[in-house]
Amino acid sequence: MEAEKTVLRLKINGEIFDLVAPVHKSLLEVLREELGLTGTKHGCELGECGTCTVLVNGRPVLSCLTLPIEVQGQEITTIEGVAHNGRPHPLQTAFTELGAAQCGYCTPGMILTAKALLEQTPHPSREQIQEALSGNLCRCTGYLKIFEAVELAAAQLGRSEGGNA
Amino acid sequence: MSTREFSFVGKPGPKVDGLAKCMGLTKYADDLSLPRMAYGKLLRSSEAHARIVALDTSAAEALPGVYAVLTGEALPTQFGIMPVSQDELTLATHKVRYVGDPVAAVAAIDEETAEAACELIKVEYQPLPSVFSIAKALAPVQHAQDRIHEDFGQGGNIHKVVALEFGDTVAGFRQADHIAEDLFFYEGNTHLPMEQHSVLAQYEANGKLTVWSATQTPHYLHRALGVVLDIPMSRMRVIAPPVGGGFGGKDDPFSHELAAAKLAMITGRPVKITLTREEVFYAHRGRHPTLMWIKTGWKRDGTIAAMHCKSYLDGGAHGSYGPASIYYTGALQTSTYQVPAYKFEGVRVFTNKPPCGPKRGHGTPQARYAVEIHLDKVARQLGLNPAELRRRNLIEPHSVTVNWLEITTCGLRECLEKVSKSSGFNEKHGRLPEGQGVGLAVGAYICGAGLPIYWNALPHSEVQLKVDRSGTVTAYSGAIDIGQGSDTVLATIVAEVLGLRPGEIHLVTADTDLTPIDLGSYASRVTMMMGNAALQAARRMRDKLLAPVSRQLGLAAEQLVMKNGRVYDRDNPQQGVSFLETVQLAEAEQGPLTSVGSYTPPPKLGDYKGSGVGPSPAYSYSACVAQVHCDRETGEVRVEKIWLAHDIGQAINETLVIGQVEGGVYMGLGEALMEEYPFRTKLGTHKIPSMLDYKSPTAKDMPPVETILVKEYEERGPFGAKEVGQGPLLVVMPAVANAVYDALGVRIDELPLTAEKVLQALEKQAKGGLGRVGPKELPPFEFPAAIRVEPPEESP
Ligand code: FES
Ligand code: FES
């Protein structure tokens, strides 16, 4: 079966990728299968679990429901782009330190969703964190360590901003 | 002993594999791909129970982009996880047994082509009468050919029946001053790991097969591949990459694994099969729906005189772990309470639904749920506080139960005390404002099964260590990290002994070419068994490393400490050498530095048919208090807080232990309040094979959890450690149900405890009834005469 293909120019983690991919492929599939960016995971491919979350212009979107053509020219961030020059983001260190990643399968989606939250709301309440993460399922942790990790990262980000000012 | 000084053991700390997971660098099975890789798909049955009359794959084979189409004839050997449950075929040949049963497999250039090819396969089915309930499955089958398994089980659709009596229960009940009886139903539910099952297989021209799979049990998969493909295990390599959640759902060998391997052999291409989420629901192996009856006899002083339990398990279409599951619904009741006489009868039936298996807790959550609610009711009948009733019956440490389980350490009394105290249970119970309530439950779980799945006398876990002149320490273990933290346990134990940091230990795991055997991440066995093997290997390495240093420094090896990357004199820490120098001295003297360790559990004490299920090197203990708020108008139950005390023996990594407790509480709350696995009884189709419809708790549903760790040093555990992966889940469901009773005075003797059931019960209560929702009767079924087993002399 010859699938119809399309030319795509995607900006992912600050880099430009030019590629040709079957038109029906979701952003999730293009990231994982065409570009080898397998850090983005999937749990349903139907928009039900949040595992495949990436950021588009800083906002969380479900990559399994997104067609790459819709996000051409926009800033796409995947988990591979969260660290800065190989240095983990405070969310990544906080998730690690506090054991917020057990099997780690939901973790990329959780971290990206949390990153979007902290950019909007630098000091979220526990309720705001719960609300923001309510579309990301985790079957391992019971979420509590994830909440704590987001709070810890918020505190650390707040501190480093204060330091810079 | 529990106050020993450790550098890392028992402390909070990160998982050694944590940062890679948080950076998106960890490669799970579906993240792997190989050049020329083909994509595989399974065609699954649309019928619940039917004969396959015709199967035509010609159109699929002719589709451009299709490399191969596989049907059942190519793999005629049956398999199953247990030697007594070899009742599965990779692909159905003559009949299908549930909607979702694999019938054919395709390998193609991409997933879409594979899917299109599946649709082109024509299967003609001739429907057979199908069975979806326990009651119906227990009824006699008119025609032998209508049985779900014609060659398996004990007649009709009965898979297996067991009946055991320990001591004299008739006499026990006769001596009782009070007798209580209850019925409970525990609905089935599923693991729902976030990672969908995935496998990649590669066959090389030299005849070697390599399989990467998201499995909790690479060794058992290795065996099944050998049997079904008829290839010696020595010509295969099975690798389990890190698993994205298992909970027992990836414990069995599966059709997609065997089919991918065969397709790789046929096509000469690597073949990957990743299940869709819907297919994960069909792969299932989840919690058995279980109907239970319990009867207890009580003496005036509130102690148990006798207990009798019956369980009826809906097994779905295959045996799987079922023979063990039945026993587990009866084996551990005695691990928490002193029961002088005990009878257990259990039956597992086949139904036309996806096979059930070992979900977290494996057979024990159902039984624990029944016992703990039953005891709550008895406490009320006897006018005792539920905590006090339990206190009067607690099992003694270092004792043998009536069914021959050897109890070593038992921190249950302390768990009960601490959880009551921190939750304020005694002050709150029966005294909270209307609509609010607290409930209590206790439980126990095995730290690994005493027996392997298939009989053999070999070690259950083996670890190798290699150290070389660069200072690199590598630990090789067959154990697979499914998120529970086995990598961290391995690294921490080795690091503790050798005086390094856990992050400094290189790990090679779950790869049959490189690592020695570990039986798998199931039955809460890894910390106990792999941990002990690692400890032995590390201590042997330590001895090798210290010998030359001891000579050089003129100090006895016992006088030397390995800590902070150095070896030094206990009494004069300045005098010492670096770890690197130590290694080089030893390598110069001894050549390559390797050591091995292994673990075999102690032999079981019981000697009766069925005595293999229940024994464990040690038991973990938990006690839980749930506080709920219930809305009389809507029936909604909101869990306000959970307190959970767990006897861990010794935490290897405290962060991970608390994480397991919280995760267990979470999963328990899902089972208690919302998770269920229902079927359309006419069509036999799963009602909700999607994450949207299968309700599981979200971030908004999770209440705060207060974890209390009780550390009763366990001689048999590595550094004194016991399990935590499964035990804490068991107590959550009954604690919640008991709390709802305390809040509203209604009894929901059936899970999940939904708002609808609460409203039904309230309505019955308002009409002057008992305010109970739950099963009303047992299906007609005669258990055979129980095998009578004499209890040990010293038993309660
Ligand atoms: S994979 Fe996209 S929401 Fe589940
Ligand atoms: S850590 Fe396993 S699903 Fe969240």
PDB file of N, CA and C and ligand atoms in Angstrom, chain A residues 51 99-107 110 137-143 146, chain B residues 21 28 192-195 243-245 247 482-483, ligand 2:
ATOM      1  N   THR A  51      -0.125  10.545  28.073  1.00  0.00           N
ATOM      2  CA  THR A  51       1.260  10.067  28.034  1.00  0.00           C
ATOM      3  C   THR A  51       2.067  10.720  26.908  1.00  0.00           C
ATOM      4  N   GLY A  99      11.552  10.523  43.597  1.00  0.00           N
ATOM      5  CA  GLY A  99      10.949   9.249  43.193  1.00  0.00           C
ATOM      6  C   GLY A  99       9.607   9.434  42.506  1.00  0.00           C
ATOM      7  N   ALA A 100       9.453  10.528  41.787  1.00  0.00           N
ATOM      8  CA  ALA A 100       8.180  10.781  41.105  1.00  0.00           C
ATOM      9  C   ALA A 100       8.061   9.987  39.803  1.00  0.00           C
ATOM     10  N   ALA A 101       9.151   9.388  39.394  1.00  0.00           N
ATOM     11  CA  ALA A 101       9.101   8.480  38.235  1.00  0.00           C
ATOM     12  C   ALA A 101       9.373   7.078  38.746  1.00  0.00           C
ATOM     13  N   GLN A 102       8.405   6.218  38.628  1.00  0.00           N
ATOM     14  CA  GLN A 102       8.658   4.815  38.985  1.00  0.00           C
ATOM     15  C   GLN A 102       8.986   4.052  37.701  1.00  0.00           C
ATOM     16  N   CYS A 103       7.962   3.609  36.973  1.00  0.00           N
ATOM     17  CA  CYS A 103       8.295   2.969  35.695  1.00  0.00           C
ATOM     18  C   CYS A 103       8.767   4.015  34.693  1.00  0.00           C
ATOM     19  N   GLY A 104       8.359   5.267  34.919  1.00  0.00           N
ATOM     20  CA  GLY A 104       8.844   6.358  34.085  1.00  0.00           C
ATOM     21  C   GLY A 104       8.101   6.546  32.779  1.00  0.00           C
ATOM     22  N   TYR A 105       7.081   5.752  32.564  1.00  0.00           N
ATOM     23  CA  TYR A 105       6.426   5.798  31.261  1.00  0.00           C
ATOM     24  C   TYR A 105       5.529   7.020  31.102  1.00  0.00           C
ATOM     25  N   CYS A 106       4.923   7.441  32.186  1.00  0.00           N
ATOM     26  CA  CYS A 106       4.077   8.638  32.114  1.00  0.00           C
ATOM     27  C   CYS A 106       4.909   9.900  32.275  1.00  0.00           C
ATOM     28  N   THR A 107       6.180   9.719  32.685  1.00  0.00           N
ATOM     29  CA  THR A 107       6.984  10.848  33.161  1.00  0.00           C
ATOM     30  C   THR A 107       7.215  11.947  32.117  1.00  0.00           C
ATOM     31  N   MET A 110       4.144  13.959  31.955  1.00  0.00           N
ATOM     32  CA  MET A 110       3.927  14.674  33.220  1.00  0.00           C
ATOM     33  C   MET A 110       4.835  15.903  33.304  1.00  0.00           C
ATOM     34  N   LEU A 137      -2.484  10.300  33.064  1.00  0.00           N
ATOM     35  CA  LEU A 137      -2.630   9.158  33.973  1.00  0.00           C
ATOM     36  C   LEU A 137      -1.265   8.614  34.368  1.00  0.00           C
ATOM     37  N   CYS A 138      -1.176   8.201  35.617  1.00  0.00           N
ATOM     38  CA  CYS A 138      -0.006   7.467  36.100  1.00  0.00           C
ATOM     39  C   CYS A 138      -0.535   6.290  36.894  1.00  0.00           C
ATOM     40  N   ARG A 139      -0.039   5.106  36.608  1.00  0.00           N
ATOM     41  CA  ARG A 139      -0.541   3.919  37.320  1.00  0.00           C
ATOM     42  C   ARG A 139       0.397   3.473  38.434  1.00  0.00           C
ATOM     43  N   CYS A 140       1.567   4.110  38.526  1.00  0.00           N
ATOM     44  CA  CYS A 140       2.549   3.625  39.501  1.00  0.00           C
ATOM     45  C   CYS A 140       2.559   4.393  40.803  1.00  0.00           C
ATOM     46  N   THR A 141       2.559   5.705  40.719  1.00  0.00           N
ATOM     47  CA  THR A 141       3.003   6.502  41.868  1.00  0.00           C
ATOM     48  C   THR A 141       1.902   6.920  42.822  1.00  0.00           C
ATOM     49  N   GLY A 142       0.649   6.890  42.360  1.00  0.00           N
ATOM     50  CA  GLY A 142      -0.392   7.492  43.180  1.00  0.00           C
ATOM     51  C   GLY A 142      -0.287   9.017  43.187  1.00  0.00           C
ATOM     52  N   TYR A 143       0.475   9.564  42.274  1.00  0.00           N
ATOM     53  CA  TYR A 143       0.572  11.002  41.987  1.00  0.00           C
ATOM     54  C   TYR A 143       1.234  11.853  43.081  1.00  0.00           C
ATOM     55  N   ILE A 146       4.621  13.034  42.529  1.00  0.00           N
ATOM     56  CA  ILE A 146       4.641  13.939  41.370  1.00  0.00           C
ATOM     57  C   ILE A 146       4.262  15.356  41.827  1.00  0.00           C
TER      58      ILE A 146
ATOM     59  N   LYS B  21      14.974   8.273  32.967  1.00  0.00           N
ATOM     60  CA  LYS B  21      13.531   8.251  32.693  1.00  0.00           C
ATOM     61  C   LYS B  21      12.977   9.670  32.595  1.00  0.00           C
ATOM     62  N   TYR B  28      12.356   1.783  26.151  1.00  0.00           N
ATOM     63  CA  TYR B  28      11.412   0.710  26.432  1.00  0.00           C
ATOM     64  C   TYR B  28      11.284  -0.137  25.152  1.00  0.00           C
ATOM     65  N   LEU B 192      -3.879  -2.152  33.669  1.00  0.00           N
ATOM     66  CA  LEU B 192      -3.779  -0.883  32.956  1.00  0.00           C
ATOM     67  C   LEU B 192      -2.395  -0.238  33.078  1.00  0.00           C
ATOM     68  N   PRO B 193      -1.335  -0.964  32.785  1.00  0.00           N
ATOM     69  CA  PRO B 193      -0.020  -0.306  32.792  1.00  0.00           C
ATOM     70  C   PRO B 193      -0.007   0.754  31.703  1.00  0.00           C
ATOM     71  N   MET B 194       0.719   1.832  31.920  1.00  0.00           N
ATOM     72  CA  MET B 194       0.710   2.890  30.900  1.00  0.00           C
ATOM     73  C   MET B 194       1.369   2.421  29.607  1.00  0.00           C
ATOM     74  N   GLU B 195       2.332   1.556  29.716  1.00  0.00           N
ATOM     75  CA  GLU B 195       3.000   1.052  28.508  1.00  0.00           C
ATOM     76  C   GLU B 195       2.198  -0.114  27.928  1.00  0.00           C
ATOM     77  N   VAL B 243      10.502  -1.959  31.852  1.00  0.00           N
ATOM     78  CA  VAL B 243       9.081  -2.150  31.580  1.00  0.00           C
ATOM     79  C   VAL B 243       8.290  -0.945  32.105  1.00  0.00           C
ATOM     80  N   GLY B 244       7.387  -0.448  31.278  1.00  0.00           N
ATOM     81  CA  GLY B 244       6.583   0.723  31.641  1.00  0.00           C
ATOM     82  C   GLY B 244       5.359   0.360  32.442  1.00  0.00           C
ATOM     83  N   GLY B 245       5.569  -0.348  33.516  1.00  0.00           N
ATOM     84  CA  GLY B 245       4.464  -0.753  34.395  1.00  0.00           C
ATOM     85  C   GLY B 245       3.997  -2.155  34.056  1.00  0.00           C
ATOM     86  N   PHE B 247       2.435  -4.694  37.058  1.00  0.00           N
ATOM     87  CA  PHE B 247       1.406  -5.021  38.055  1.00  0.00           C
ATOM     88  C   PHE B 247       0.863  -6.440  37.890  1.00  0.00           C
ATOM     89  N   ILE B 482      10.505  -2.989  36.628  1.00  0.00           N
ATOM     90  CA  ILE B 482       9.216  -2.654  36.025  1.00  0.00           C
ATOM     91  C   ILE B 482       8.687  -1.360  36.642  1.00  0.00           C
ATOM     92  N   GLY B 483       9.606  -0.638  37.282  1.00  0.00           N
ATOM     93  CA  GLY B 483       9.215   0.589  37.970  1.00  0.00           C
ATOM     94  C   GLY B 483       9.278   0.423  39.465  1.00  0.00           C
TER      95      GLY B 483
HETATM   96  S1  FES C   2       5.581   6.180  36.778  1.00  0.00           S
HETATM   97 FE1  FES C   2       4.695   4.433  35.844  1.00  0.00          FE
HETATM   98  S2  FES C   2       2.927   5.258  34.957  1.00  0.00           S
HETATM   99 FE2  FES C   2       3.687   6.924  36.062  1.00  0.00          FE
END
